[in-house]
PDB file of C-alpha atoms in Angstrom:
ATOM      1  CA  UNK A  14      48.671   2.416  12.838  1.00  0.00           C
ATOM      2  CA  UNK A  15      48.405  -1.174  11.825  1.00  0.00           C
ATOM      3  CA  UNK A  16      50.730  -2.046   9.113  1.00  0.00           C
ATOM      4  CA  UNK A  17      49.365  -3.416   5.748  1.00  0.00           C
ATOM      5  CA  UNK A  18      50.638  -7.253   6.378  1.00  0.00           C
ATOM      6  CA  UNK A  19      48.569  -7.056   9.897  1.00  0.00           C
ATOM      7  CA  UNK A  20      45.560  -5.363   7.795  1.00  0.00           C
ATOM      8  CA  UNK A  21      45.662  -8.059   5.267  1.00  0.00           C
ATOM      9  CA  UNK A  22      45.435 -10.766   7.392  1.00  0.00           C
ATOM     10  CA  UNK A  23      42.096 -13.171   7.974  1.00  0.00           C
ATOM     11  CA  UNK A  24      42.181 -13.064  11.636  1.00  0.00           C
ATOM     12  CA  UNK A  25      42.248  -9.097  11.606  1.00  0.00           C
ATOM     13  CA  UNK A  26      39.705  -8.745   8.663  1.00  0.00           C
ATOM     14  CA  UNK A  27      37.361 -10.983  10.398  1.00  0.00           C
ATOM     15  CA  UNK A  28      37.496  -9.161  13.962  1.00  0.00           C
ATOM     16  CA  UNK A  29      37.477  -6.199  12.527  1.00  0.00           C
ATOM     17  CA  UNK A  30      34.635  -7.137  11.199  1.00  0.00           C
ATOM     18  CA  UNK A  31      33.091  -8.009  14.598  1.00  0.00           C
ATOM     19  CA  UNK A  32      34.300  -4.851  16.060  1.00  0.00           C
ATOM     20  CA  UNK A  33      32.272  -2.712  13.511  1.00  0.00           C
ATOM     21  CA  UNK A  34      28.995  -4.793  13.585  1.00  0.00           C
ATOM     22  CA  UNK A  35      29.159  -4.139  17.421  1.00  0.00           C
ATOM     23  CA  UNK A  36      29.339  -0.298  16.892  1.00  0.00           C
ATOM     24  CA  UNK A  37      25.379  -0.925  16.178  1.00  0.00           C
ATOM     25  CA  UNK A  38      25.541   1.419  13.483  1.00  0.00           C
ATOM     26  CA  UNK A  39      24.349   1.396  10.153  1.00  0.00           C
ATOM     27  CA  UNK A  40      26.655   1.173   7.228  1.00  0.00           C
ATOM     28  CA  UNK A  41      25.995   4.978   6.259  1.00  0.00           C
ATOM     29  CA  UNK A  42      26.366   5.922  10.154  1.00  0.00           C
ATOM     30  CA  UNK A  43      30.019   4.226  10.082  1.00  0.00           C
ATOM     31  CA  UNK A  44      31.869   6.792   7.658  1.00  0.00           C
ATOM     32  CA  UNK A  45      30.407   9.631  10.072  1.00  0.00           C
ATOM     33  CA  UNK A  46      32.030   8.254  13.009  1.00  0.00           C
ATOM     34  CA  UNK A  47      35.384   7.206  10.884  1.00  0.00           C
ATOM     35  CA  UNK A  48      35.716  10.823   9.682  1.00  0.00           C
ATOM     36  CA  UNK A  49      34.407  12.585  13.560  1.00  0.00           C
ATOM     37  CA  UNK A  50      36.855  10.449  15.358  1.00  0.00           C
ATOM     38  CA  UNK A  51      40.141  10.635  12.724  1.00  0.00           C
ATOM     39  CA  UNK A  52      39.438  14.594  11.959  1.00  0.00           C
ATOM     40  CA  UNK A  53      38.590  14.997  15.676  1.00  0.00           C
ATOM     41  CA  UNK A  54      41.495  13.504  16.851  1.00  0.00           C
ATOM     42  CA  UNK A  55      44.534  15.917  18.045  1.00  0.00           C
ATOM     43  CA  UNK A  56      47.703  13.342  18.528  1.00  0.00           C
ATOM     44  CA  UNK A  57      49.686  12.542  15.909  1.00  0.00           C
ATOM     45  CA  UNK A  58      49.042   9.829  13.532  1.00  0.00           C
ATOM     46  CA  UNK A  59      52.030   7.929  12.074  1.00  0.00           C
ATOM     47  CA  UNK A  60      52.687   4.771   9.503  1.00  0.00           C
ATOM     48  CA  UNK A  61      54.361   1.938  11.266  1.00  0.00           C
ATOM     49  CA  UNK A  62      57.823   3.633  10.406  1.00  0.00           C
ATOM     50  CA  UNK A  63      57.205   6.616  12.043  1.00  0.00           C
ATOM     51  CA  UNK A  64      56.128   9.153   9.025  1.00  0.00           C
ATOM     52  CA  UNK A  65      53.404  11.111   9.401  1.00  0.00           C
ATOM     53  CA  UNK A  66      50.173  10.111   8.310  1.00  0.00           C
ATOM     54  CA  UNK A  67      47.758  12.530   6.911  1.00  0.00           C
ATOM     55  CA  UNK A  68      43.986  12.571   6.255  1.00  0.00           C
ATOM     56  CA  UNK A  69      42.210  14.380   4.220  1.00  0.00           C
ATOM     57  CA  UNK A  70      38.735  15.691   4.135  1.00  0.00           C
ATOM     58  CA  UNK A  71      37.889  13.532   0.921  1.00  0.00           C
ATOM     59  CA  UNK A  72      40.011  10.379   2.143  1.00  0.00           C
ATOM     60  CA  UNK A  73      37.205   8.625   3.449  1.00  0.00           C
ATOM     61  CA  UNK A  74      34.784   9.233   0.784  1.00  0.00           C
ATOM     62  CA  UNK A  75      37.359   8.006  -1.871  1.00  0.00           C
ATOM     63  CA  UNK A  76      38.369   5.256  -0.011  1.00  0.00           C
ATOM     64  CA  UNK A  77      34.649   4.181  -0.605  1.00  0.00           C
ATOM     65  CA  UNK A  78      34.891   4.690  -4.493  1.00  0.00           C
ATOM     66  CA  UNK A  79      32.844   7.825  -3.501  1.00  0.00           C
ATOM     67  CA  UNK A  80      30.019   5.561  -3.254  1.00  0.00           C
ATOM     68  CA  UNK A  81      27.289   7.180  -0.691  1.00  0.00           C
ATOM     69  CA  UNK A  82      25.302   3.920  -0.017  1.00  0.00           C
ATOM     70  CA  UNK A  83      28.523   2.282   1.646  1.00  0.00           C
ATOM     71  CA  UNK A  84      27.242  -1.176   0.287  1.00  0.00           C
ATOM     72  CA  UNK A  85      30.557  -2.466   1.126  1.00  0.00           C
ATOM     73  CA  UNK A  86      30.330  -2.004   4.230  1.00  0.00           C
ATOM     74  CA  UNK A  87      27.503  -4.413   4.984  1.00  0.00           C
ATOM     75  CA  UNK A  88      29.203  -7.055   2.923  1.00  0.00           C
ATOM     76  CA  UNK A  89      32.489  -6.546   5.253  1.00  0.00           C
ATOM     77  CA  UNK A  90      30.041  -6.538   8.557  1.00  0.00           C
ATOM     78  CA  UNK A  91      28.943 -10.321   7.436  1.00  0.00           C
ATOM     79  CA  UNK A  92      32.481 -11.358   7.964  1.00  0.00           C
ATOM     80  CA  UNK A  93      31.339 -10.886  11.749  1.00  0.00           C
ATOM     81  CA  UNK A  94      30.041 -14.520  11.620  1.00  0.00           C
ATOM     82  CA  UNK A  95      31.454 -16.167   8.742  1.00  0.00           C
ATOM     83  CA  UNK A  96      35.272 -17.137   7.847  1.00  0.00           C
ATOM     84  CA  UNK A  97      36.935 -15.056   5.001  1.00  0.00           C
ATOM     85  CA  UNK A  98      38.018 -18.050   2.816  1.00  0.00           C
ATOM     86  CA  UNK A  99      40.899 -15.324   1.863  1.00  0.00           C
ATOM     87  CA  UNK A 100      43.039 -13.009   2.831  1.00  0.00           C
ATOM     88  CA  UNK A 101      41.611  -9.399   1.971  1.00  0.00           C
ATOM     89  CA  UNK A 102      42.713  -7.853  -1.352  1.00  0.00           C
ATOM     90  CA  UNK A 103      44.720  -5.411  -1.568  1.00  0.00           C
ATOM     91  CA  UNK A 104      42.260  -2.784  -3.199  1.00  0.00           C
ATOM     92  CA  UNK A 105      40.504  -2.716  -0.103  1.00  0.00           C
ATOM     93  CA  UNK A 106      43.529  -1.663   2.343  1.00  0.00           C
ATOM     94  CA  UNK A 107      42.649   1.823   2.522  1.00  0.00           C
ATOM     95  CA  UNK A 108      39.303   1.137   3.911  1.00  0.00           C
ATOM     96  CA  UNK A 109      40.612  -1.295   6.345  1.00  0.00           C
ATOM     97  CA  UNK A 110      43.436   1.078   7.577  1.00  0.00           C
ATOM     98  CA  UNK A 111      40.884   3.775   7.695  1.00  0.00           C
ATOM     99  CA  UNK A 112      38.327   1.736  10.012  1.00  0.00           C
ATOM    100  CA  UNK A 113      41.136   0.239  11.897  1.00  0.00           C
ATOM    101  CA  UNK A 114      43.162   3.563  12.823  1.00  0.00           C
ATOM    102  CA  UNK A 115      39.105   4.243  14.084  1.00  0.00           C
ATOM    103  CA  UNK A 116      39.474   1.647  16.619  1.00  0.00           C
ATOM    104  CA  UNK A 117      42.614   2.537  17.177  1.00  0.00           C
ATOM    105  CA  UNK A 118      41.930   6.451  18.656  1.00  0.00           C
ATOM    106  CA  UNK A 119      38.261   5.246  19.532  1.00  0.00           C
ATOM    107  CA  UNK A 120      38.729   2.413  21.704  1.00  0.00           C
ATOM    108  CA  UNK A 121      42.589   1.297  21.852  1.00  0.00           C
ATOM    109  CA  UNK A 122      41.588  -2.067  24.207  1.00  0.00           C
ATOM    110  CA  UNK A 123      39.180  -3.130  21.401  1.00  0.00           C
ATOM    111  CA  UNK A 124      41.903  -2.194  18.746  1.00  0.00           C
ATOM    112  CA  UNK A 125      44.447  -4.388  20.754  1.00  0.00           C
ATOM    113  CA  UNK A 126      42.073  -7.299  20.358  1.00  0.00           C
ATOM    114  CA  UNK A 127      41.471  -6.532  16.899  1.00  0.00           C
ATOM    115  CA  UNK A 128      45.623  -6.462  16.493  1.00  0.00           C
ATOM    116  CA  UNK A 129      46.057  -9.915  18.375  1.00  0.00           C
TER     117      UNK A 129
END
């Protein structure tokens, strides 16, 4: 799992960004396949320390502000072609982690490009 200084940073938010427009999915579609690949997945999951990290079935949801249009999501997507001016705040870290750890057990190469 990425650590929350690599999450924060421009270059990841932005190609992260890239990453999910390419899914090709829309921004109601992406929660389903955050939640089927993290809940599907049967390694272990661990913060960059080594403790066990643990979702739960209303993680994602919450993560969202339990908001079922995902609106955010299409805002983030639009970072795909344009340069954050920032760094990402803070509040939003547990929807980056979430969509990076994605990547991550999804599609490690693309997650290692994402990480670079």
């Amino acid at each position: 799992m990425a650590s929350d200084d690599e999450l924060l940073r421009r270059s990841h938010f932005q190609r992260l960004a890239t990453a999910t427009r390419s899914l090709g999915m829309s921004r109601r579609e992406i929660p389903n396949w955050i939640a089927d690949t993290i809940y599907g997945f049967r390694g272990k999951i661990t913060w960059p320390g080594g403790k066990p990290f643990d979702v739960d079935d209303e993680d994602i949801d919450a993560a969202f502000n339990d908001d079922g249009s995902f609106r955010w999501l299409s805002g983030f997507m639009y970072f795909d072609d344009v340069d954050p001016k920032q760094a990402p705040q803070r509040r939003i870290l547990t929807r980056l982690r979430l969509i990076d750890l994605a990547f991550r057990i999804s599609n490690p190469v693309r997650a290692g490009f994402i990480a670079k």
